[in-house]
Short mmCIF file of N, CA, C and O in Angstrom, two decimals:
data_model
loop_
_atom_site.label_atom_id
_atom_site.label_comp_id
_atom_site.label_asym_id
_atom_site.label_seq_id
_atom_site.Cartn_x
_atom_site.Cartn_y
_atom_site.Cartn_z
N UNK A 1 -33.93 -37.84 2.80
CA UNK A 1 -33.74 -36.71 3.62
C UNK A 1 -32.34 -36.46 3.85
O UNK A 1 -31.91 -35.27 3.94
N UNK A 2 -31.45 -37.47 3.97
CA UNK A 2 -30.04 -37.34 4.24
C UNK A 2 -29.43 -36.57 2.99
O UNK A 2 -28.65 -35.78 3.21
N UNK A 3 -29.93 -36.92 1.89
CA UNK A 3 -29.41 -36.18 0.69
C UNK A 3 -29.66 -34.70 0.59
O UNK A 3 -28.83 -33.93 0.31
N UNK A 4 -30.93 -34.38 1.06
CA UNK A 4 -31.30 -33.02 1.15
C UNK A 4 -30.39 -32.24 2.16
O UNK A 4 -29.97 -31.17 1.87
N UNK A 5 -30.01 -32.88 3.22
CA UNK A 5 -29.11 -32.22 4.24
C UNK A 5 -27.80 -32.02 3.59
O UNK A 5 -27.21 -30.96 3.84
N UNK A 6 -27.27 -32.95 2.86
CA UNK A 6 -25.98 -32.75 2.09
C UNK A 6 -26.13 -31.60 1.17
O UNK A 6 -25.14 -30.74 1.03
N UNK A 7 -27.19 -31.43 0.51
CA UNK A 7 -27.35 -30.36 -0.48
C UNK A 7 -27.37 -29.05 0.32
O UNK A 7 -26.70 -28.08 -0.08
N UNK A 8 -28.12 -29.00 1.45
CA UNK A 8 -28.12 -27.77 2.20
C UNK A 8 -26.72 -27.42 2.76
O UNK A 8 -26.33 -26.24 2.77
N UNK A 9 -26.04 -28.39 3.28
CA UNK A 9 -24.74 -28.16 3.71
C UNK A 9 -23.79 -27.63 2.64
O UNK A 9 -23.01 -26.78 2.86
N UNK A 10 -23.90 -28.21 1.45
CA UNK A 10 -23.02 -27.70 0.29
C UNK A 10 -23.44 -26.25 0.01
O UNK A 10 -22.58 -25.43 -0.34
N UNK A 11 -24.76 -25.97 0.00
CA UNK A 11 -25.19 -24.61 -0.26
C UNK A 11 -24.68 -23.64 0.80
O UNK A 11 -24.19 -22.52 0.47
N UNK A 12 -24.66 -24.11 2.01
CA UNK A 12 -24.10 -23.21 3.11
C UNK A 12 -22.66 -23.00 2.86
O UNK A 12 -22.10 -21.89 3.08
N UNK A 13 -21.88 -24.03 2.56
CA UNK A 13 -20.50 -23.93 2.32
C UNK A 13 -20.25 -22.94 1.13
O UNK A 13 -19.35 -22.04 1.20
N UNK A 14 -20.98 -23.09 0.12
CA UNK A 14 -20.87 -22.15 -1.06
C UNK A 14 -21.16 -20.72 -0.70
O UNK A 14 -20.43 -19.78 -1.00
N UNK A 15 -22.22 -20.47 0.13
CA UNK A 15 -22.58 -19.12 0.60
C UNK A 15 -21.44 -18.59 1.45
O UNK A 15 -21.14 -17.45 1.39
N UNK A 16 -20.86 -19.38 2.32
CA UNK A 16 -19.76 -19.00 3.15
C UNK A 16 -18.54 -18.63 2.35
O UNK A 16 -17.92 -17.53 2.52
N UNK A 17 -18.24 -19.35 1.34
CA UNK A 17 -17.01 -19.03 0.44
C UNK A 17 -17.34 -17.72 -0.29
O UNK A 17 -16.47 -16.90 -0.48
N UNK A 18 -18.56 -17.49 -0.71
CA UNK A 18 -18.97 -16.30 -1.44
C UNK A 18 -18.81 -15.05 -0.49
O UNK A 18 -18.26 -14.05 -0.82
N UNK A 19 -19.25 -15.24 0.77
CA UNK A 19 -19.13 -14.17 1.82
C UNK A 19 -17.65 -13.91 2.03
O UNK A 19 -17.21 -12.71 2.16
N UNK A 20 -16.81 -14.89 2.12
CA UNK A 20 -15.29 -14.69 2.26
C UNK A 20 -14.77 -13.94 1.12
O UNK A 20 -13.95 -13.05 1.31
N UNK A 21 -15.20 -14.25 -0.04
CA UNK A 21 -14.61 -13.55 -1.27
C UNK A 21 -14.97 -12.09 -1.18
O UNK A 21 -14.27 -11.19 -1.42
N UNK A 22 -16.33 -11.79 -0.82
CA UNK A 22 -16.75 -10.45 -0.77
C UNK A 22 -16.00 -9.66 0.33
O UNK A 22 -15.60 -8.56 0.14
N UNK A 23 -15.69 -10.31 1.43
CA UNK A 23 -14.99 -9.74 2.53
C UNK A 23 -13.56 -9.35 2.08
O UNK A 23 -13.13 -8.26 2.40
N UNK A 24 -12.88 -10.19 1.32
CA UNK A 24 -11.50 -9.91 0.92
C UNK A 24 -11.58 -8.58 0.02
O UNK A 24 -10.68 -7.77 0.13
N UNK A 25 -12.61 -8.46 -0.85
CA UNK A 25 -12.66 -7.39 -1.71
C UNK A 25 -12.89 -6.03 -0.92
O UNK A 25 -12.72 -4.98 -1.56
N UNK A 26 -13.27 -6.13 0.29
CA UNK A 26 -13.53 -4.88 1.08
C UNK A 26 -12.15 -4.32 1.59
O UNK A 26 -12.15 -3.15 2.06
N UNK A 27 -11.04 -5.06 1.52
CA UNK A 27 -9.78 -4.56 1.93
C UNK A 27 -9.25 -3.46 1.14
O UNK A 27 -9.65 -3.30 -0.13
N UNK A 28 -8.28 -2.72 1.65
CA UNK A 28 -7.59 -1.73 0.93
C UNK A 28 -6.37 -2.32 0.38
O UNK A 28 -5.55 -2.90 1.09
N UNK A 29 -6.09 -2.17 -0.91
CA UNK A 29 -4.88 -2.70 -1.54
C UNK A 29 -3.89 -1.50 -1.58
O UNK A 29 -4.23 -0.40 -1.96
N UNK A 30 -2.62 -1.78 -1.35
CA UNK A 30 -1.60 -0.76 -1.26
C UNK A 30 -0.39 -1.13 -2.06
O UNK A 30 -0.01 -2.26 -2.08
N UNK A 31 0.22 -0.16 -2.72
CA UNK A 31 1.33 -0.35 -3.56
C UNK A 31 2.30 0.92 -3.55
O UNK A 31 1.65 2.01 -3.30
N UNK A 32 3.52 0.88 -3.80
CA UNK A 32 4.36 1.87 -3.95
C UNK A 32 4.93 1.97 -5.40
O UNK A 32 5.48 1.01 -5.88
N UNK A 33 4.95 3.17 -5.99
CA UNK A 33 5.42 3.40 -7.30
C UNK A 33 6.58 4.24 -7.25
O UNK A 33 6.47 5.32 -6.74
N UNK A 34 7.66 3.79 -7.81
CA UNK A 34 8.89 4.62 -7.90
C UNK A 34 8.99 5.08 -9.38
O UNK A 34 9.44 4.34 -10.30
N UNK A 35 8.56 6.28 -9.65
CA UNK A 35 8.52 6.84 -11.04
C UNK A 35 9.79 7.64 -11.24
O UNK A 35 9.80 8.28 -12.35
N UNK A 36 10.75 7.54 -10.46
CA UNK A 36 12.02 8.20 -10.62
C UNK A 36 12.99 7.38 -11.45
O UNK A 36 12.75 6.26 -11.79
N UNK A 37 14.19 7.95 -11.77
CA UNK A 37 15.26 7.28 -12.46
C UNK A 37 16.34 6.71 -11.54
O UNK A 37 17.46 6.54 -11.98
N UNK A 38 15.91 6.55 -10.31
CA UNK A 38 16.83 6.05 -9.23
C UNK A 38 16.27 4.82 -8.61
O UNK A 38 15.17 4.76 -8.25
N UNK A 39 17.17 3.83 -8.37
CA UNK A 39 16.76 2.68 -7.46
C UNK A 39 16.70 3.13 -6.05
O UNK A 39 17.57 3.88 -5.64
N UNK A 40 15.78 2.68 -5.29
CA UNK A 40 15.60 2.96 -3.83
C UNK A 40 15.93 1.80 -3.09
O UNK A 40 15.49 0.67 -3.40
N UNK A 41 16.70 1.97 -2.02
CA UNK A 41 17.09 0.84 -1.11
C UNK A 41 16.43 0.98 0.30
O UNK A 41 16.23 2.11 0.69
N UNK A 42 16.26 -0.17 0.97
CA UNK A 42 15.77 -0.20 2.31
C UNK A 42 14.63 0.70 2.50
O UNK A 42 14.67 1.64 3.35
N UNK A 43 13.52 0.59 1.79
CA UNK A 43 12.36 1.31 1.74
C UNK A 43 11.44 0.87 2.91
O UNK A 43 11.18 -0.25 3.07
N UNK A 44 10.95 1.84 3.66
CA UNK A 44 10.01 1.59 4.73
C UNK A 44 8.80 2.57 4.51
O UNK A 44 8.93 3.67 4.42
N UNK A 45 7.65 1.96 4.52
CA UNK A 45 6.38 2.62 4.42
C UNK A 45 5.65 2.46 5.78
O UNK A 45 5.38 1.26 6.13
N UNK A 46 5.34 3.50 6.42
CA UNK A 46 4.55 3.44 7.67
C UNK A 46 3.11 3.94 7.48
O UNK A 46 2.89 5.08 7.15
N UNK A 47 2.16 2.91 7.61
CA UNK A 47 0.70 3.28 7.49
C UNK A 47 0.17 3.15 8.89
O UNK A 47 0.85 2.64 9.76
N UNK A 48 -1.09 3.58 9.15
CA UNK A 48 -1.57 3.54 10.49
C UNK A 48 -1.48 2.24 11.27
O UNK A 48 -1.18 2.22 12.45
N UNK A 49 -1.78 1.19 10.53
CA UNK A 49 -1.85 -0.19 11.17
C UNK A 49 -0.70 -1.19 10.58
O UNK A 49 -0.78 -2.27 10.95
N UNK A 50 0.06 -0.66 9.70
CA UNK A 50 1.02 -1.59 9.00
C UNK A 50 2.33 -0.93 8.65
O UNK A 50 2.28 0.27 8.32
N UNK A 51 3.42 -1.63 8.69
CA UNK A 51 4.69 -1.23 8.28
C UNK A 51 5.11 -2.14 7.13
O UNK A 51 5.14 -3.31 7.36
N UNK A 52 5.37 -1.52 5.95
CA UNK A 52 5.84 -2.33 4.81
C UNK A 52 7.36 -2.02 4.57
O UNK A 52 7.70 -0.79 4.66
N UNK A 53 8.05 -3.02 4.29
CA UNK A 53 9.55 -2.84 3.96
C UNK A 53 9.85 -3.51 2.65
O UNK A 53 9.36 -4.64 2.33
N UNK A 54 10.78 -2.83 1.86
CA UNK A 54 11.20 -3.38 0.51
C UNK A 54 12.75 -3.22 0.56
O UNK A 54 13.19 -2.11 0.82
N UNK A 55 13.40 -4.25 0.19
CA UNK A 55 14.80 -4.17 0.10
C UNK A 55 15.26 -3.26 -1.05
O UNK A 55 16.19 -2.27 -0.78
N UNK A 56 14.63 -3.41 -2.15
CA UNK A 56 15.00 -2.46 -3.29
C UNK A 56 13.64 -2.29 -4.03
O UNK A 56 12.91 -3.18 -4.28
N UNK A 57 13.47 -1.04 -4.47
CA UNK A 57 12.39 -0.69 -5.43
C UNK A 57 13.08 -0.09 -6.56
O UNK A 57 13.61 1.04 -6.59
N UNK A 58 13.08 -0.81 -7.66
CA UNK A 58 13.87 -0.34 -8.90
C UNK A 58 13.26 0.92 -9.49
O UNK A 58 12.06 1.18 -9.25
N UNK A 59 14.05 1.66 -10.23
CA UNK A 59 13.52 2.86 -10.91
C UNK A 59 12.46 2.45 -11.87
O UNK A 59 12.43 1.40 -12.44
N UNK A 60 11.42 3.40 -12.00
CA UNK A 60 10.33 3.11 -12.97
C UNK A 60 9.65 1.85 -12.68
O UNK A 60 9.35 1.15 -13.65
N UNK A 61 9.41 1.48 -11.44
CA UNK A 61 8.76 0.26 -11.16
C UNK A 61 7.80 0.40 -9.99
O UNK A 61 7.64 1.47 -9.34
N UNK A 62 6.85 -0.55 -9.80
CA UNK A 62 5.92 -0.57 -8.77
C UNK A 62 5.92 -1.82 -7.97
O UNK A 62 6.15 -2.91 -8.56
N UNK A 63 5.74 -1.77 -6.61
CA UNK A 63 5.65 -2.99 -5.83
C UNK A 63 4.36 -3.71 -6.04
O UNK A 63 3.46 -3.21 -6.62
N UNK A 64 4.34 -4.95 -5.62
CA UNK A 64 3.15 -5.75 -5.72
C UNK A 64 2.06 -5.20 -4.80
O UNK A 64 2.41 -4.51 -3.76
N UNK A 65 0.84 -5.45 -5.10
CA UNK A 65 -0.29 -4.95 -4.29
C UNK A 65 -0.36 -5.82 -3.03
O UNK A 65 -0.26 -7.06 -3.13
N UNK A 66 -0.57 -5.21 -1.82
CA UNK A 66 -0.77 -5.89 -0.64
C UNK A 66 -2.00 -5.40 0.11
O UNK A 66 -2.29 -4.14 -0.09
N UNK A 67 -2.72 -6.29 0.83
CA UNK A 67 -3.83 -5.78 1.54
C UNK A 67 -3.39 -5.23 2.85
O UNK A 67 -2.61 -5.81 3.55
N UNK A 68 -3.94 -4.02 3.21
CA UNK A 68 -3.65 -3.28 4.41
C UNK A 68 -5.05 -2.93 5.05
O UNK A 68 -6.00 -2.71 4.30
N UNK A 69 -5.14 -2.69 6.40
CA UNK A 69 -6.32 -2.39 6.97
C UNK A 69 -6.80 -0.91 6.58
O UNK A 69 -8.01 -0.67 6.40
N UNK A 70 -5.86 -0.02 6.50
CA UNK A 70 -6.21 1.38 6.15
C UNK A 70 -4.99 2.24 5.85
O UNK A 70 -3.78 1.70 6.07
N UNK A 71 -5.17 3.30 5.21
CA UNK A 71 -4.11 4.22 4.86
C UNK A 71 -4.68 5.66 4.72
O UNK A 71 -5.88 5.91 4.45
N UNK A 72 -3.77 6.63 4.85
CA UNK A 72 -4.15 8.00 4.61
C UNK A 72 -3.45 8.39 3.25
O UNK A 72 -2.64 7.63 2.77
N UNK A 73 -3.81 9.57 2.79
CA UNK A 73 -3.18 9.98 1.46
C UNK A 73 -1.71 10.33 1.65
O UNK A 73 -1.02 10.74 0.73
N UNK A 74 -1.24 10.20 2.77
CA UNK A 74 0.28 10.50 3.07
C UNK A 74 0.58 9.51 4.25
O UNK A 74 -0.26 8.97 4.98
N UNK A 75 1.86 9.30 4.44
CA UNK A 75 2.38 8.49 5.54
C UNK A 75 3.83 8.61 5.68
O UNK A 75 4.51 9.37 5.01
N UNK A 76 4.34 7.75 6.58
CA UNK A 76 5.83 7.78 6.82
C UNK A 76 6.39 7.02 5.56
O UNK A 76 6.05 5.88 5.29
N UNK A 77 7.42 7.62 4.96
CA UNK A 77 8.11 7.02 3.91
C UNK A 77 9.65 7.32 4.23
O UNK A 77 10.05 8.49 4.34
N UNK A 78 10.51 6.28 4.11
CA UNK A 78 11.89 6.38 4.27
C UNK A 78 12.57 5.46 3.33
O UNK A 78 12.21 4.30 3.11
N UNK A 79 13.63 5.93 2.65
CA UNK A 79 14.44 5.08 1.82
C UNK A 79 15.88 5.69 1.72
O UNK A 79 16.15 6.77 2.20
N UNK A 80 16.80 4.98 1.09
CA UNK A 80 18.18 5.36 0.92
C UNK A 80 18.43 5.34 -0.55
O UNK A 80 17.94 4.38 -1.31
N UNK A 81 19.33 6.22 -1.04
CA UNK A 81 19.67 6.20 -2.47
C UNK A 81 20.92 5.39 -2.70
O UNK A 81 21.40 4.72 -1.79
N UNK A 82 21.44 5.35 -3.87
CA UNK A 82 22.55 4.55 -4.22
C UNK A 82 23.81 5.01 -3.53
O UNK A 82 24.84 4.20 -3.45
N UNK A 83 23.93 6.18 -2.93
CA UNK A 83 25.09 6.62 -2.11
C UNK A 83 24.77 6.53 -0.64
O UNK A 83 25.45 7.11 0.16
N UNK A 84 23.75 5.73 -0.30
CA UNK A 84 23.32 5.52 1.10
C UNK A 84 22.89 6.77 1.80
O UNK A 84 23.05 6.94 3.04
N UNK A 85 22.37 7.83 1.05
CA UNK A 85 21.80 9.08 1.72
C UNK A 85 20.38 8.73 2.10
O UNK A 85 19.68 8.19 1.18
N UNK A 86 19.90 9.14 3.21
CA UNK A 86 18.65 8.85 3.72
C UNK A 86 17.59 9.98 3.29
O UNK A 86 17.97 11.19 3.43
N UNK A 87 16.44 9.60 2.86
CA UNK A 87 15.35 10.43 2.52
C UNK A 87 14.16 10.05 3.34
O UNK A 87 13.87 8.77 3.46
N UNK A 88 13.44 10.95 3.94
CA UNK A 88 12.21 10.52 4.63
C UNK A 88 11.19 11.65 4.83
O UNK A 88 11.49 12.84 4.71
N UNK A 89 9.96 11.25 4.95
CA UNK A 89 8.85 12.09 5.26
C UNK A 89 8.21 11.53 6.58
O UNK A 89 7.89 10.30 6.54
N UNK A 90 8.01 12.31 7.52
CA UNK A 90 7.44 11.98 8.87
C UNK A 90 6.20 12.76 9.12
O UNK A 90 6.30 13.90 9.45
N UNK A 91 5.01 12.19 8.90
CA UNK A 91 3.81 12.96 9.19
C UNK A 91 3.80 13.16 10.75
O UNK A 91 4.19 12.32 11.51
N UNK A 92 3.25 14.38 11.13
CA UNK A 92 3.12 14.69 12.50
C UNK A 92 1.98 13.95 13.14
O UNK A 92 2.11 13.30 14.18
N UNK A 93 0.77 14.01 12.56
CA UNK A 93 -0.43 13.23 13.03
C UNK A 93 -1.46 13.19 11.90
O UNK A 93 -1.27 13.79 10.77
N UNK A 94 -2.46 12.50 12.18
CA UNK A 94 -3.58 12.34 11.12
C UNK A 94 -4.89 12.95 11.64
O UNK A 94 -5.99 12.65 11.21
N UNK A 95 -4.81 13.94 12.57
CA UNK A 95 -5.99 14.51 13.19
C UNK A 95 -6.83 15.18 12.15
O UNK A 95 -6.40 15.97 11.30
N UNK A 96 -8.08 14.86 12.11
CA UNK A 96 -9.02 15.42 11.19
C UNK A 96 -9.04 14.70 9.79
O UNK A 96 -9.89 15.15 8.95
N UNK A 97 -8.11 13.83 9.58
CA UNK A 97 -8.01 13.22 8.29
C UNK A 97 -8.92 11.92 8.28
O UNK A 97 -9.15 11.35 9.30
N UNK A 98 -9.51 11.61 7.12
CA UNK A 98 -10.25 10.40 6.97
C UNK A 98 -9.36 9.39 6.26
O UNK A 98 -8.75 9.59 5.27
N UNK A 99 -9.28 8.10 6.90
CA UNK A 99 -8.56 7.08 6.39
C UNK A 99 -9.36 6.31 5.22
O UNK A 99 -10.57 6.36 5.28
N UNK A 100 -8.59 5.79 4.36
CA UNK A 100 -9.16 4.93 3.28
C UNK A 100 -9.19 3.52 3.73
O UNK A 100 -8.08 3.02 4.25
N UNK A 101 -10.24 2.72 3.61
CA UNK A 101 -10.26 1.39 4.13
C UNK A 101 -10.58 0.30 3.01
O UNK A 101 -10.59 -0.88 3.29
N UNK A 102 -10.96 0.72 1.82
CA UNK A 102 -11.17 -0.14 0.69
C UNK A 102 -10.90 0.56 -0.57
O UNK A 102 -10.88 1.79 -0.62
N UNK A 103 -10.56 -0.26 -1.57
CA UNK A 103 -10.15 0.31 -2.86
C UNK A 103 -8.65 0.02 -3.07
O UNK A 103 -8.17 -0.98 -2.59
N UNK A 104 -8.01 0.93 -3.87
CA UNK A 104 -6.65 0.88 -4.04
C UNK A 104 -5.93 2.19 -3.85
O UNK A 104 -6.30 3.17 -4.38
N UNK A 105 -4.88 2.10 -3.02
CA UNK A 105 -4.06 3.36 -2.70
C UNK A 105 -2.69 3.04 -3.14
O UNK A 105 -2.09 1.97 -2.86
N UNK A 106 -2.08 4.02 -3.89
CA UNK A 106 -0.73 3.95 -4.31
C UNK A 106 0.03 5.15 -4.00
O UNK A 106 -0.47 6.27 -4.26
N UNK A 107 1.08 4.96 -3.21
CA UNK A 107 2.02 6.13 -3.07
C UNK A 107 2.93 6.22 -4.24
O UNK A 107 3.35 5.18 -4.67
N UNK A 108 3.20 7.44 -4.70
CA UNK A 108 3.99 7.60 -5.96
C UNK A 108 5.22 8.50 -5.56
O UNK A 108 4.98 9.74 -5.18
N UNK A 109 6.40 7.93 -5.68
CA UNK A 109 7.62 8.86 -5.50
C UNK A 109 7.87 9.43 -6.87
O UNK A 109 8.27 8.73 -7.78
N UNK A 110 7.56 10.74 -7.00
CA UNK A 110 7.59 11.35 -8.34
C UNK A 110 8.94 11.93 -8.72
O UNK A 110 9.35 11.81 -9.89
N UNK A 111 9.65 12.45 -7.77
CA UNK A 111 11.03 13.00 -8.06
C UNK A 111 11.88 13.06 -6.85
O UNK A 111 11.31 13.02 -5.74
N UNK A 112 13.19 13.07 -7.08
CA UNK A 112 14.16 13.11 -5.97
C UNK A 112 15.14 14.13 -6.20
O UNK A 112 15.70 14.28 -7.25
N UNK A 113 15.32 15.08 -5.20
CA UNK A 113 16.26 16.10 -5.22
C UNK A 113 17.51 15.60 -4.38
O UNK A 113 17.40 15.77 -3.12
N UNK A 114 18.46 15.15 -5.05
CA UNK A 114 19.67 14.63 -4.30
C UNK A 114 20.47 15.68 -3.69
O UNK A 114 21.14 15.36 -2.68
N UNK A 115 20.48 16.94 -4.14
CA UNK A 115 21.17 17.96 -3.54
C UNK A 115 20.60 18.34 -2.17
O UNK A 115 21.45 18.55 -1.23
N UNK A 116 19.29 18.42 -1.95
CA UNK A 116 18.70 18.72 -0.70
C UNK A 116 18.15 17.60 0.02
O UNK A 116 17.50 17.71 1.05
N UNK A 117 18.37 16.38 -0.50
CA UNK A 117 17.80 15.09 -0.01
C UNK A 117 16.30 15.27 0.35
O UNK A 117 15.90 14.89 1.38
N UNK A 118 15.50 15.63 -0.65
CA UNK A 118 14.13 15.80 -0.64
C UNK A 118 13.51 14.94 -1.75
O UNK A 118 14.19 14.68 -2.72
N UNK A 119 12.22 14.65 -1.57
CA UNK A 119 11.59 13.92 -2.61
C UNK A 119 10.05 14.34 -2.67
O UNK A 119 9.59 14.87 -1.58
N UNK A 120 9.49 14.21 -3.74
CA UNK A 120 8.07 14.59 -3.96
C UNK A 120 7.24 13.26 -3.90
O UNK A 120 7.47 12.30 -4.69
N UNK A 121 6.33 13.21 -2.91
CA UNK A 121 5.47 12.06 -2.77
C UNK A 121 4.06 12.43 -3.11
O UNK A 121 3.52 13.50 -2.69
N UNK A 122 3.46 11.70 -3.99
CA UNK A 122 2.03 11.82 -4.41
C UNK A 122 1.32 10.56 -4.09
O UNK A 122 1.88 9.59 -3.69
N UNK A 123 0.03 10.52 -4.29
CA UNK A 123 -0.79 9.32 -4.10
C UNK A 123 -1.81 9.23 -5.21
O UNK A 123 -2.22 10.15 -5.94
N UNK A 124 -2.30 8.05 -5.45
CA UNK A 124 -3.31 7.72 -6.41
C UNK A 124 -4.33 6.82 -5.68
O UNK A 124 -3.83 5.82 -5.18
N UNK A 125 -5.56 7.11 -5.62
CA UNK A 125 -6.55 6.39 -4.94
C UNK A 125 -7.68 6.01 -5.86
O UNK A 125 -8.18 6.91 -6.67
N UNK A 126 -8.13 4.73 -5.93
CA UNK A 126 -9.21 4.36 -6.68
C UNK A 126 -10.22 3.55 -5.89
O UNK A 126 -9.70 2.58 -5.21
N UNK A 127 -11.41 3.90 -5.79
CA UNK A 127 -12.40 3.16 -5.07
C UNK A 127 -13.03 2.21 -5.87
O UNK A 127 -13.46 2.44 -6.97
N UNK A 128 -13.00 0.94 -5.43
CA UNK A 128 -13.60 -0.20 -6.21
C UNK A 128 -15.01 -0.30 -5.87
O UNK A 128 -15.53 -0.33 -4.96
#
């Protein structure tokens, strides 16, 4: 009988580990893609529940994926160029928007207008 209890306990532990793995997969993974020909410095990404910072995001590169609670298809983005000029987008609010809570969300900095200190921000979302 004692052996049976051990087997049951092991099965419970296995079930718990499987549940934890499934729970992790429910998270939203987030990354930033710099598809420009410029290195970005002191990058800050503001999501509803998370602030991400990167010292440098090299040109034509992408940050590692991180788990975040949620994101919208746009958010606060600020960075500096090689001449320390500041670029940023500040959303006013998210009223009426639906947040993404699982899958993969990637913000893409597509182009930078150094003359007007503007940039084009796009997003790519994949539901897992």
